[in-house]
Coordinates of N, CA and C in Angstrom, one line a residue:
M1 N -4.6 -24.2 -27.7 CA -4.4 -23.5 -26.4 C -4.8 -24.4 -25.2
F2 N -5.8 -25.2 -25.5 CA -6.4 -26.1 -24.4 C -5.3 -27.1 -23.9
A3 N -4.7 -27.9 -24.8 CA -3.7 -28.8 -24.4 C -2.4 -28.2 -24.0
A4 N -2.1 -27.1 -24.7 CA -0.8 -26.4 -24.4 C -0.8 -25.8 -22.9
A5 N -2.0 -25.4 -22.4 CA -2.0 -24.9 -21.1 C -2.4 -25.9 -20.0
L6 N -3.2 -26.9 -20.4 CA -3.7 -27.9 -19.4 C -2.6 -28.8 -19.0
V7 N -1.8 -29.3 -20.0 CA -0.8 -30.3 -19.8 C 0.3 -29.8 -18.8
P8 N 0.8 -28.5 -19.1 CA 1.8 -28.0 -18.1 C 1.2 -27.9 -16.7
G9 N -0.1 -27.6 -16.6 CA -0.7 -27.5 -15.3 C -0.7 -28.8 -14.6
V10 N -0.9 -29.9 -15.4 CA -0.8 -31.3 -14.8 C 0.6 -31.5 -14.3
L11 N 1.6 -31.1 -15.0 CA 3.0 -31.2 -14.6 C 3.3 -30.5 -13.3
I12 N 2.8 -29.3 -13.1 CA 2.9 -28.5 -11.9 C 2.3 -29.2 -10.7
G13 N 1.1 -29.7 -11.0 CA 0.4 -30.4 -9.9 C 1.0 -31.7 -9.5
A14 N 1.6 -32.4 -10.6 CA 2.3 -33.7 -10.3 C 3.5 -33.4 -9.4
A15 N 4.2 -32.4 -9.7 CA 5.4 -32.0 -8.9 C 5.0 -31.8 -7.4
L16 N 3.9 -31.0 -7.3 CA 3.4 -30.7 -5.9 C 3.0 -32.0 -5.2
G17 N 2.3 -32.9 -5.9 CA 1.8 -34.1 -5.3 C 2.9 -35.1 -5.0
L18 N 3.9 -35.1 -5.8 CA 5.1 -36.0 -5.6 C 6.0 -35.5 -4.5
L19 N 6.2 -34.2 -4.4 CA 7.2 -33.7 -3.5 C 6.6 -33.0 -2.3
G20 N 5.3 -32.6 -2.4 CA 4.8 -31.8 -1.3 C 5.2 -30.4 -1.4
G21 N 5.8 -29.9 -2.5 CA 6.3 -28.6 -2.7 C 7.1 -28.5 -3.9
G22 N 7.5 -27.3 -4.3 CA 8.4 -27.1 -5.5 C 7.7 -27.0 -6.8
G23 N 6.4 -27.3 -6.9 CA 5.7 -27.2 -8.2 C 5.5 -25.8 -8.7
S24 N 5.4 -24.9 -7.7 CA 5.1 -23.5 -8.1 C 6.3 -22.8 -8.8
V25 N 7.5 -23.4 -8.6 CA 8.7 -22.8 -9.2 C 8.7 -23.1 -10.7
L26 N 7.8 -24.0 -11.2 CA 7.7 -24.3 -12.6 C 6.8 -23.4 -13.3
T27 N 5.9 -22.7 -12.6 CA 4.8 -22.0 -13.2 C 5.3 -20.8 -14.1
V28 N 6.2 -20.0 -13.7 CA 6.7 -18.9 -14.5 C 7.4 -19.4 -15.8
P29 N 8.3 -20.4 -15.7 CA 8.9 -20.9 -16.9 C 7.9 -21.4 -17.9
I30 N 6.8 -22.1 -17.4 CA 5.8 -22.6 -18.3 C 5.1 -21.5 -19.0
F31 N 4.7 -20.4 -18.3 CA 4.0 -19.3 -19.0 C 5.0 -18.6 -20.0
V32 N 6.3 -18.5 -19.7 CA 7.2 -17.8 -20.6 C 7.6 -18.7 -21.7
Y33 N 8.1 -19.9 -21.4 CA 8.8 -20.7 -22.5 C 7.9 -21.7 -23.2
V34 N 6.8 -22.1 -22.5 CA 5.8 -23.0 -23.2 C 4.7 -22.3 -23.8
L35 N 4.1 -21.3 -23.1 CA 2.9 -20.6 -23.6 C 3.3 -19.3 -24.2
G36 N 4.5 -18.8 -24.1 CA 5.0 -17.7 -24.9 C 4.6 -16.3 -24.4
F37 N 4.3 -16.2 -23.1 CA 4.0 -14.8 -22.6 C 5.2 -14.1 -22.2
E38 N 5.1 -12.7 -22.2 CA 6.3 -11.9 -21.7 C 6.4 -12.0 -20.2
P39 N 7.6 -11.8 -19.7 CA 7.9 -12.1 -18.3 C 6.9 -11.5 -17.3
K40 N 6.6 -10.2 -17.4 CA 5.7 -9.6 -16.4 C 4.3 -10.2 -16.4
A41 N 3.8 -10.5 -17.5 CA 2.5 -11.1 -17.6 C 2.6 -12.5 -17.0
A42 N 3.7 -13.2 -17.3 CA 3.9 -14.6 -16.8 C 3.9 -14.6 -15.3
I43 N 4.6 -13.7 -14.7 CA 4.7 -13.6 -13.3 C 3.4 -13.3 -12.6
A44 N 2.6 -12.4 -13.2 CA 1.3 -12.1 -12.7 C 0.4 -13.3 -12.7
M45 N 0.4 -14.0 -13.9 CA -0.5 -15.2 -14.0 C 0.0 -16.3 -13.2
S46 N 1.3 -16.5 -13.0 CA 1.8 -17.5 -12.1 C 1.3 -17.3 -10.7
L47 N 1.3 -16.0 -10.2 CA 0.8 -15.7 -8.9 C -0.7 -16.2 -8.7
A48 N -1.5 -16.0 -9.7 CA -2.9 -16.5 -9.6 C -3.0 -18.0 -9.5
V49 N -2.2 -18.7 -10.3 CA -2.2 -20.2 -10.3 C -1.7 -20.7 -9.0
V50 N -0.6 -20.1 -8.5 CA 0.0 -20.6 -7.2 C -1.0 -20.3 -6.1
A51 N -1.7 -19.2 -6.1 CA -2.7 -18.8 -5.1 C -3.8 -19.9 -5.0
V52 N -4.2 -20.3 -6.2 CA -5.3 -21.4 -6.3 C -4.8 -22.7 -5.7
T53 N -3.6 -23.1 -6.2 CA -3.1 -24.4 -5.7 C -2.8 -24.4 -4.2
S54 N -2.3 -23.3 -3.7 CA -1.9 -23.2 -2.3 C -3.2 -23.1 -1.5
A55 N -4.2 -22.5 -1.9 CA -5.5 -22.4 -1.2 C -6.1 -23.8 -1.1
L56 N -6.0 -24.6 -2.1 CA -6.5 -26.0 -2.1 C -5.7 -26.8 -1.1
G57 N -4.4 -26.6 -1.1 CA -3.5 -27.3 -0.1 C -3.8 -26.9 1.3
T58 N -4.1 -25.6 1.5 CA -4.3 -25.1 2.8 C -5.6 -25.7 3.4
A59 N -6.6 -25.9 2.5 CA -7.9 -26.4 3.0 C -7.7 -27.8 3.6
G60 N -6.9 -28.7 3.0 CA -6.6 -30.0 3.5 C -5.9 -29.9 4.8
H61 N -4.9 -29.1 4.9 CA -4.1 -28.9 6.2 C -5.0 -28.3 7.3
W62 N -5.9 -27.4 6.9 CA -6.7 -26.8 7.9 C -7.6 -27.8 8.6
R63 N -8.2 -28.7 7.7 CA -9.1 -29.8 8.2 C -8.3 -30.7 9.2
A64 N -7.0 -30.9 8.9 CA -6.2 -31.8 9.7 C -5.6 -31.1 10.9
G65 N -5.9 -29.8 11.1 CA -5.4 -29.0 12.2 C -3.9 -28.7 12.1
N66 N -3.4 -28.5 10.9 CA -2.0 -28.3 10.7 C -1.7 -26.8 10.3
V67 N -2.6 -25.9 10.6 CA -2.4 -24.5 10.3 C -2.4 -23.7 11.6
N68 N -1.3 -23.0 11.8 CA -1.2 -22.1 13.0 C -1.6 -20.7 12.6
L69 N -2.8 -20.4 12.8 CA -3.4 -19.1 12.3 C -2.6 -17.9 12.9
R70 N -2.3 -18.0 14.2 CA -1.6 -16.8 14.8 C -0.3 -16.5 14.1
I71 N 0.5 -17.5 13.9 CA 1.8 -17.3 13.2 C 1.6 -16.9 11.8
A72 N 0.6 -17.5 11.1 CA 0.3 -17.2 9.7 C 0.0 -15.7 9.6
L73 N -0.8 -15.2 10.5 CA -1.2 -13.8 10.4 C 0.0 -12.9 10.7
V74 N 0.9 -13.2 11.6 CA 2.1 -12.4 11.9 C 3.1 -12.5 10.7
F75 N 3.5 -13.7 10.4 CA 4.5 -13.9 9.3 C 3.9 -13.4 8.0
G76 N 2.6 -13.9 7.7 CA 2.0 -13.5 6.5 C 1.7 -12.0 6.3
G77 N 1.4 -11.3 7.4 CA 1.2 -9.9 7.3 C 2.5 -9.2 6.9
V78 N 3.6 -9.6 7.5 CA 4.9 -9.0 7.0 C 5.2 -9.4 5.6
A79 N 5.0 -10.6 5.2 CA 5.3 -11.1 3.9 C 4.4 -10.4 2.8
M80 N 3.1 -10.1 3.2 CA 2.3 -9.4 2.2 C 2.7 -8.0 2.0
L81 N 3.2 -7.3 3.1 CA 3.8 -6.0 2.9 C 5.0 -6.1 2.0
G82 N 5.9 -7.1 2.2 CA 7.0 -7.3 1.3 C 6.5 -7.6 -0.2
T83 N 5.4 -8.3 -0.3 CA 4.9 -8.5 -1.7 C 4.5 -7.2 -2.4
L84 N 3.8 -6.4 -1.6 CA 3.4 -5.1 -2.2 C 4.7 -4.3 -2.6
L85 N 5.7 -4.4 -1.8 CA 7.0 -3.7 -2.1 C 7.6 -4.3 -3.4
G86 N 7.6 -5.7 -3.4 CA 8.1 -6.3 -4.6 C 7.4 -6.0 -5.9
V87 N 6.1 -5.9 -5.8 CA 5.3 -5.5 -7.0 C 5.6 -4.1 -7.4
R88 N 5.7 -3.2 -6.5 CA 6.1 -1.8 -6.8 C 7.4 -1.8 -7.5
L89 N 8.4 -2.5 -6.9 CA 9.7 -2.5 -7.4 C 9.8 -3.1 -8.9
S90 N 8.9 -4.1 -9.1 CA 8.9 -4.7 -10.4 C 8.6 -3.8 -11.5
R91 N 7.8 -2.7 -11.2 CA 7.5 -1.8 -12.3 C 8.6 -1.0 -12.8
F92 N 9.7 -1.0 -12.1 CA 10.9 -0.3 -12.5 C 12.0 -1.2 -12.9
V93 N 11.7 -2.5 -13.0 CA 12.7 -3.5 -13.3 C 12.3 -4.2 -14.6
P94 N 13.3 -4.3 -15.6 CA 13.0 -4.9 -16.9 C 12.6 -6.4 -16.7
G95 N 11.8 -6.9 -17.6 CA 11.4 -8.3 -17.6 C 12.6 -9.3 -17.5
P96 N 13.7 -9.0 -18.4 CA 14.8 -9.9 -18.3 C 15.5 -10.0 -16.9
T97 N 15.5 -8.8 -16.2 CA 16.1 -8.8 -14.9 C 15.3 -9.6 -13.9
Q98 N 13.9 -9.6 -14.1 CA 13.1 -10.4 -13.2 C 13.4 -11.9 -13.5
L99 N 13.6 -12.3 -14.7 CA 13.9 -13.7 -15.0 C 15.2 -14.1 -14.5
V100 N 16.2 -13.2 -14.6 CA 17.5 -13.5 -14.0 C 17.4 -13.8 -12.5
I101 N 16.6 -13.0 -11.8 CA 16.4 -13.2 -10.4 C 15.7 -14.5 -10.2
F102 N 14.7 -14.8 -11.1 CA 14.0 -16.0 -10.9 C 14.9 -17.2 -11.1
G103 N 15.8 -17.1 -12.1 CA 16.7 -18.2 -12.3 C 17.6 -18.5 -11.1
A104 N 18.0 -17.4 -10.4 CA 18.8 -17.5 -9.2 C 17.9 -18.2 -8.1
V105 N 16.6 -17.9 -8.0 CA 15.8 -18.5 -7.0 C 15.6 -20.0 -7.3
M106 N 15.5 -20.4 -8.6 CA 15.5 -21.8 -8.9 C 16.7 -22.5 -8.4
L107 N 17.9 -21.9 -8.6 CA 19.1 -22.5 -8.2 C 19.1 -22.6 -6.7
A108 N 18.6 -21.6 -6.0 CA 18.6 -21.7 -4.5 C 17.7 -22.8 -4.0
A109 N 16.5 -22.9 -4.7 CA 15.6 -24.0 -4.4 C 16.2 -25.4 -4.6
A110 N 17.0 -25.5 -5.6 CA 17.7 -26.8 -5.9 C 18.7 -27.1 -4.8
V111 N 19.4 -26.1 -4.3 CA 20.3 -26.3 -3.1 C 19.6 -26.8 -1.9
F112 N 18.4 -26.2 -1.6 CA 17.6 -26.6 -0.5 C 17.2 -28.1 -0.6
M113 N 16.8 -28.5 -1.8 CA 16.4 -29.9 -2.1 C 17.5 -30.8 -1.9
L114 N 18.7 -30.5 -2.5 CA 19.8 -31.4 -2.4 C 20.3 -31.5 -1.0
R115 N 20.2 -30.5 -0.1 CA 20.5 -30.6 1.3 C 19.6 -31.4 2.1
G116 N 18.4 -31.7 1.5 CA 17.4 -32.5 2.2 C 16.7 -31.7 3.3
G117 N 16.9 -30.4 3.4 CA 16.3 -29.6 4.5 C 14.8 -29.4 4.2
P118 N 14.1 -28.8 5.2 CA 12.7 -28.5 5.1 C 12.5 -27.6 3.8
P119 N 11.4 -27.8 3.0 CA 10.3 -28.7 3.4 C 10.5 -30.1 2.8
Y120 N 11.7 -30.5 2.5 CA 11.8 -31.8 1.7 C 12.3 -32.9 2.6
V121 N 12.5 -32.7 3.9 CA 13.0 -33.8 4.8 C 11.8 -34.7 5.0
E122 N 12.1 -35.9 5.4 CA 11.1 -36.9 5.7 C 10.9 -37.0 7.2
G123 N 9.7 -37.2 7.6 CA 9.5 -37.4 9.1 C 9.2 -36.1 9.8
L124 N 8.7 -36.2 11.0 CA 8.4 -35.0 11.8 C 9.1 -35.0 13.1
D125 N 9.4 -33.8 13.5 CA 10.2 -33.7 14.8 C 9.3 -33.6 16.0
G126 N 8.0 -33.4 15.8 CA 7.1 -33.3 16.9 C 7.2 -32.0 17.7
R127 N 8.0 -31.0 17.2 CA 8.1 -29.8 18.0 C 6.8 -29.0 17.9
V128 N 6.5 -28.1 18.8 CA 5.4 -27.3 18.8 C 5.8 -25.8 18.7
A129 N 4.9 -25.0 18.1 CA 5.3 -23.6 17.9 C 5.6 -22.9 19.2
S130 N 6.6 -22.1 19.2 CA 7.0 -21.3 20.4 C 5.9 -20.3 20.7
G131 N 5.7 -20.0 21.9 CA 4.7 -19.0 22.3 C 5.1 -17.6 22.0
V132 N 6.4 -17.4 21.7 CA 6.9 -16.0 21.4 C 7.4 -16.0 20.0
V133 N 6.9 -15.1 19.2 CA 7.3 -14.9 17.8 C 8.3 -13.7 17.8
S134 N 9.6 -14.0 17.6 CA 10.6 -12.9 17.6 C 10.5 -12.1 16.4
P135 N 10.3 -10.7 16.5 CA 10.3 -9.9 15.3 C 11.6 -10.0 14.6
A136 N 12.7 -10.2 15.3 CA 14.0 -10.3 14.6 C 14.1 -11.4 13.7
K137 N 13.3 -12.5 14.0 CA 13.3 -13.7 13.1 C 12.2 -13.5 12.0
V138 N 11.1 -13.0 12.3 CA 10.0 -12.9 11.4 C 10.1 -11.8 10.4
V139 N 10.4 -10.6 10.8 CA 10.4 -9.5 9.9 C 11.3 -9.7 8.7
P140 N 12.6 -9.9 8.9 CA 13.5 -10.0 7.7 C 13.1 -11.2 6.8
R141 N 12.8 -12.3 7.4 CA 12.4 -13.5 6.5 C 11.1 -13.2 5.8
G142 N 10.1 -12.6 6.5 CA 8.8 -12.3 5.9 C 9.0 -11.3 4.7
L143 N 9.8 -10.3 5.0 CA 10.0 -9.3 3.9 C 10.7 -9.9 2.7
L144 N 11.7 -10.8 2.9 CA 12.4 -11.4 1.8 C 11.5 -12.3 1.0
V145 N 10.7 -13.1 1.7 CA 9.7 -14.0 1.0 C 8.8 -13.1 0.2
G146 N 8.2 -12.0 0.8 CA 7.3 -11.2 0.1 C 7.8 -10.5 -1.1
V147 N 9.0 -9.9 -0.9 CA 9.6 -9.2 -2.1 C 9.9 -10.2 -3.2
L148 N 10.3 -11.4 -2.9 CA 10.6 -12.4 -4.0 C 9.2 -12.8 -4.7
T149 N 8.2 -12.9 -3.9 CA 6.9 -13.2 -4.4 C 6.4 -12.2 -5.4
G150 N 6.5 -10.9 -4.9 CA 6.0 -9.8 -5.8 C 6.9 -9.6 -7.0
M151 N 8.2 -9.8 -6.8 CA 9.1 -9.5 -7.9 C 9.1 -10.6 -9.0
V152 N 9.1 -11.9 -8.6 CA 9.3 -12.9 -9.6 C 8.3 -14.0 -9.6
G153 N 7.2 -13.9 -8.7 CA 6.1 -14.8 -8.8 C 6.3 -16.2 -8.2
V154 N 7.2 -16.4 -7.3 CA 7.4 -17.7 -6.6 C 6.6 -17.6 -5.3
G155 N 6.1 -18.8 -4.9 CA 5.4 -18.9 -3.6 C 6.4 -18.7 -2.4
G156 N 7.6 -19.3 -2.6 CA 8.6 -19.1 -1.5 C 8.5 -20.1 -0.4
G157 N 7.8 -21.3 -0.7 CA 7.7 -22.3 0.4 C 9.0 -22.8 0.9
F158 N 10.0 -22.9 -0.1 CA 11.3 -23.4 0.3 C 12.0 -22.5 1.3
L159 N 11.6 -21.2 1.4 CA 12.1 -20.3 2.4 C 11.2 -20.2 3.6
I160 N 9.9 -20.3 3.4 CA 9.0 -20.1 4.5 C 9.0 -21.2 5.5
V161 N 9.0 -22.5 5.0 CA 9.0 -23.6 5.9 C 10.2 -23.7 6.8
P162 N 11.4 -23.6 6.3 CA 12.5 -23.5 7.2 C 12.4 -22.4 8.3
A163 N 11.9 -21.3 7.8 CA 11.8 -20.1 8.8 C 10.8 -20.5 9.9
L164 N 9.7 -21.2 9.5 CA 8.7 -21.5 10.5 C 9.2 -22.6 11.5
V165 N 10.0 -23.6 10.9 CA 10.6 -24.6 11.7 C 11.5 -24.0 12.8
L166 N 12.2 -22.9 12.4 CA 13.1 -22.2 13.3 C 12.3 -21.6 14.5
L167 N 11.0 -21.4 14.3 CA 10.2 -20.9 15.3 C 9.6 -22.0 16.2
R168 N 10.3 -23.2 16.1 CA 9.9 -24.3 16.9 C 8.6 -24.9 16.5
M169 N 8.2 -24.9 15.2 CA 7.0 -25.5 14.7 C 7.3 -26.8 14.1
S170 N 6.4 -27.8 14.3 CA 6.6 -29.1 13.7 C 6.6 -28.9 12.2
L171 N 7.2 -29.9 11.5 CA 7.3 -29.8 10.0 C 5.9 -29.8 9.4
R172 N 5.0 -30.7 9.9 CA 3.7 -30.8 9.3 C 2.9 -29.5 9.4
E173 N 3.0 -28.9 10.6 CA 2.3 -27.6 10.8 C 3.0 -26.5 10.1
A174 N 4.3 -26.5 9.9 CA 5.0 -25.5 9.1 C 4.6 -25.5 7.7
V175 N 4.4 -26.7 7.1 CA 3.9 -26.8 5.7 C 2.5 -26.3 5.6
G176 N 1.6 -26.7 6.5 CA 0.3 -26.2 6.4 C 0.2 -24.7 6.6
T177 N 0.9 -24.1 7.5 CA 0.9 -22.7 7.8 C 1.6 -21.9 6.6
S178 N 2.6 -22.5 6.0 CA 3.3 -21.9 4.9 C 2.3 -21.8 3.7
L179 N 1.5 -22.8 3.5 CA 0.5 -22.7 2.3 C -0.5 -21.6 2.5
L180 N -0.9 -21.3 3.8 CA -1.8 -20.2 4.0 C -1.1 -18.9 3.7
I181 N 0.2 -18.8 4.2 CA 0.9 -17.6 3.9 C 1.1 -17.4 2.4
I182 N 1.5 -18.4 1.7 CA 1.7 -18.3 0.3 C 0.4 -17.9 -0.4
T183 N -0.7 -18.4 0.0 CA -2.0 -18.0 -0.6 C -2.2 -16.5 -0.5
G184 N -2.0 -16.0 0.7 CA -2.2 -14.6 1.0 C -1.2 -13.7 0.2
T185 N 0.1 -14.1 0.1 CA 1.0 -13.3 -0.6 C 0.8 -13.3 -2.1
C186 N 0.4 -14.5 -2.6 CA 0.1 -14.6 -4.1 C -1.1 -13.8 -4.5
V187 N -2.1 -13.8 -3.6 CA -3.3 -13.0 -3.9 C -3.0 -11.5 -3.9
V188 N -2.2 -11.1 -2.9 CA -1.8 -9.7 -2.9 C -1.0 -9.3 -4.1
G189 N 0.0 -10.2 -4.4 CA 0.8 -9.9 -5.6 C 0.1 -9.9 -6.9
F190 N -0.9 -10.8 -7.1 CA -1.7 -10.8 -8.3 C -2.5 -9.5 -8.4
L191 N -3.1 -9.1 -7.3 CA -3.9 -7.9 -7.3 C -3.0 -6.6 -7.6
G192 N -1.8 -6.7 -7.1 CA -0.9 -5.6 -7.4 C -0.5 -5.5 -8.9
Y193 N -0.5 -6.6 -9.6 CA -0.2 -6.6 -11.0 C -1.4 -6.3 -11.9
L194 N -2.6 -6.6 -11.3 CA -3.9 -6.4 -12.0 C -4.0 -5.0 -12.5
G195 N -4.3 -4.9 -13.8 CA -4.4 -3.5 -14.4 C -3.1 -2.9 -14.9
H196 N -2.0 -3.6 -14.6 CA -0.7 -3.1 -15.1 C -0.1 -4.0 -16.1
V197 N -0.6 -5.2 -16.3 CA -0.1 -6.1 -17.3 C -1.3 -6.7 -18.0
R198 N -1.0 -7.2 -19.2 CA -2.1 -7.8 -20.0 C -2.2 -9.3 -19.6
L199 N -3.3 -9.8 -19.2 CA -3.5 -11.1 -18.7 C -4.3 -11.9 -19.7
D200 N -4.1 -13.2 -19.7 CA -4.9 -14.2 -20.5 C -5.6 -15.0 -19.5
W201 N -6.9 -14.7 -19.2 CA -7.6 -15.4 -18.2 C -7.9 -16.9 -18.5
T202 N -8.0 -17.1 -19.8 CA -8.2 -18.5 -20.3 C -7.0 -19.4 -20.0
A203 N -5.8 -18.9 -20.3 CA -4.6 -19.6 -20.0 C -4.4 -19.9 -18.5
M204 N -4.7 -18.9 -17.7 CA -4.6 -19.0 -16.3 C -5.5 -20.1 -15.8
A205 N -6.8 -20.0 -16.3 CA -7.8 -21.0 -15.8 C -7.4 -22.4 -16.2
L206 N -6.9 -22.6 -17.4 CA -6.5 -23.9 -17.9 C -5.3 -24.5 -17.1
V207 N -4.3 -23.7 -16.9 CA -3.2 -24.1 -16.1 C -3.6 -24.5 -14.7
A208 N -4.4 -23.6 -14.1 CA -4.9 -23.9 -12.7 C -5.7 -25.2 -12.7
A209 N -6.6 -25.4 -13.7 CA -7.4 -26.6 -13.8 C -6.5 -27.8 -13.9
G210 N -5.4 -27.7 -14.7 CA -4.6 -28.9 -14.9 C -3.8 -29.3 -13.6
T211 N -3.7 -28.4 -12.7 CA -2.9 -28.8 -11.5 C -3.8 -29.8 -10.6
L212 N -5.1 -29.7 -10.8 CA -5.9 -30.6 -9.9 C -5.7 -32.1 -10.2
P213 N -5.9 -32.5 -11.4 CA -5.5 -34.0 -11.7 C -4.1 -34.2 -11.5
G214 N -3.2 -33.2 -11.7 CA -1.8 -33.4 -11.5 C -1.4 -33.7 -10.1
I215 N -2.1 -33.0 -9.1 CA -1.8 -33.3 -7.7 C -2.3 -34.7 -7.4
A216 N -3.4 -35.1 -7.9 CA -3.9 -36.4 -7.6 C -3.0 -37.5 -8.1
L217 N -2.5 -37.3 -9.4 CA -1.5 -38.2 -10.0 C -0.2 -38.2 -9.2
G218 N 0.3 -37.1 -8.8 CA 1.5 -37.0 -8.1 C 1.4 -37.7 -6.7
G219 N 0.2 -37.5 -6.1 CA 0.0 -38.1 -4.8 C -0.1 -39.7 -4.9
Y220 N -0.6 -40.1 -6.0 CA -0.7 -41.6 -6.2 C 0.7 -42.2 -6.5
L221 N 1.5 -41.5 -7.3 CA 2.9 -41.9 -7.7 C 3.8 -41.8 -6.5
H222 N 3.5 -40.9 -5.6 CA 4.4 -40.7 -4.5 C 4.7 -41.9 -3.7
Q223 N 3.8 -42.9 -3.6 CA 4.0 -44.1 -2.8 C 4.9 -45.1 -3.5
F224 N 5.2 -44.9 -4.8 CA 6.0 -45.8 -5.5 C 7.5 -45.4 -5.8
V225 N 7.7 -44.1 -5.6 CA 9.1 -43.5 -5.9 C 9.7 -43.0 -4.7
P226 N 10.9 -43.5 -4.3 CA 11.6 -43.1 -3.1 C 11.9 -41.6 -3.2
Q227 N 11.6 -40.9 -2.1 CA 11.7 -39.5 -2.0 C 13.2 -39.0 -2.3
P228 N 14.2 -39.6 -1.8 CA 15.6 -39.1 -2.1 C 15.8 -39.1 -3.6
I229 N 15.3 -40.1 -4.3 CA 15.5 -40.1 -5.8 C 14.7 -38.9 -6.4
L230 N 13.5 -38.7 -6.0 CA 12.7 -37.6 -6.5 C 13.4 -36.3 -6.2
R231 N 13.9 -36.1 -5.0 CA 14.5 -34.8 -4.6 C 15.7 -34.5 -5.5
R232 N 16.6 -35.5 -5.7 CA 17.8 -35.3 -6.5 C 17.4 -35.1 -7.9
G233 N 16.5 -35.8 -8.5 CA 16.1 -35.6 -9.9 C 15.5 -34.3 -10.1
F234 N 14.6 -33.8 -9.2 CA 13.9 -32.5 -9.4 C 14.9 -31.4 -9.2
A235 N 15.9 -31.6 -8.2 CA 16.9 -30.6 -8.0 C 17.8 -30.4 -9.2
A236 N 18.1 -31.6 -9.9 CA 18.9 -31.5 -11.1 C 18.2 -30.7 -12.2
F237 N 16.9 -31.0 -12.3 CA 16.1 -30.3 -13.3 C 16.1 -28.8 -13.0
L238 N 15.9 -28.4 -11.7 CA 15.9 -27.0 -11.3 C 17.2 -26.3 -11.7
V239 N 18.3 -27.1 -11.5 CA 19.7 -26.5 -11.8 C 19.8 -26.2 -13.3
I240 N 19.3 -27.2 -14.1 CA 19.4 -27.0 -15.5 C 18.5 -25.9 -16.0
M241 N 17.2 -25.8 -15.5 CA 16.3 -24.8 -15.9 C 16.7 -23.4 -15.3
G242 N 17.2 -23.4 -14.1 CA 17.6 -22.1 -13.5 C 18.8 -21.6 -14.3
A243 N 19.8 -22.4 -14.6 CA 20.9 -21.9 -15.3 C 20.5 -21.5 -16.7
F244 N 19.6 -22.2 -17.4 CA 19.2 -21.8 -18.7 C 18.5 -20.4 -18.7
I245 N 17.6 -20.3 -17.7 CA 16.8 -19.0 -17.6 C 17.8 -17.8 -17.3
F246 N 18.7 -18.1 -16.4 CA 19.7 -17.1 -16.0 C 20.6 -16.7 -17.2
L247 N 21.1 -17.7 -17.9 CA 22.0 -17.3 -19.1 C 21.2 -16.8 -20.2
E248 N 20.0 -17.3 -20.4 CA 19.1 -16.8 -21.5 C 18.8 -15.3 -21.4
N249 N 18.8 -14.8 -20.2 CA 18.4 -13.4 -20.0 C 19.5 -12.5 -19.6
I250 N 20.7 -13.0 -19.4 CA 21.8 -12.1 -19.2 C 22.1 -11.2 -20.4
G251 N 22.0 -11.8 -21.6 CA 22.2 -11.0 -22.8 C 21.3 -9.9 -22.9
P252 N 19.9 -10.1 -22.9 CA 19.0 -9.0 -22.9 C 19.1 -8.0 -21.8
L253 N 19.5 -8.5 -20.6 CA 19.7 -7.6 -19.5 C 20.9 -6.7 -19.8
S254 N 22.0 -7.2 -20.3 CA 23.2 -6.4 -20.7 C 22.8 -5.4 -21.7
A255 N 22.0 -5.8 -22.7 CA 21.6 -4.9 -23.8 C 20.7 -3.7 -23.2
V256 N 19.9 -4.0 -22.2 CA 19.1 -3.0 -21.6 C 20.0 -2.0 -20.8
S257 N 21.0 -2.6 -20.1 CA 21.9 -1.7 -19.4 C 22.7 -0.8 -20.3
R258 N 23.1 -1.4 -21.4 CA 23.9 -0.5 -22.4 C 23.0 0.6 -22.9
G259 N 21.7 0.2 -23.1 CA 20.8 1.2 -23.7 C 20.6 2.4 -22.8
H260 N 20.8 2.2 -21.5 CA 20.7 3.3 -20.5 C 22.0 4.0 -20.4

């Protein structure tokens, strides 16, 4: 169990260190296909791991002054409500359905990476956050991010960062603020699952522990590998994994539908 859980954690951390994002999308597949947990437990444990890694990332950005607390509270508050809704909805959704949705999310994340859009673009635009936060922009995006977090256990950074950039926030500040929002939504999501699924605390702790040296390793390798190559390679991996998860669970999903 030690190596089986620790090594995947290193891979998650390395992806985060190399790309500055995207590692959390590996967590659910690792818990399901590497460690052998059923989907609902995997999603709950993934939320705990992503919460820990996001909190660590937030601390660094906070010290650097890259967290906009006001916008984090507004956007994060809406997203946390969405997370609670997603967790409630997940209780009525079969595990295979959740994984089908997760596979679709992986494919969407791959599209964002291939387009080179935030959070994967290089450089900063120097913009500052707008003084006015439009509910029309924040509410639907926050709810979508939250529902996806609660339903399938993804942090949603590939959706949050572009949304924050649209609020005229610099990319660096958007990433830092996004990490704080992700921390909050993942904690809320995990607490929502607590008591409703069977958790393996040892596996969670080992995977989370593995992300720490992984982030350091990824950060070191980051300086040697061109970002466009990394983005394309990781996007290709997400397409393969997303398609596999999607197709792997369409059959069980169809069987569940016929059973009803």
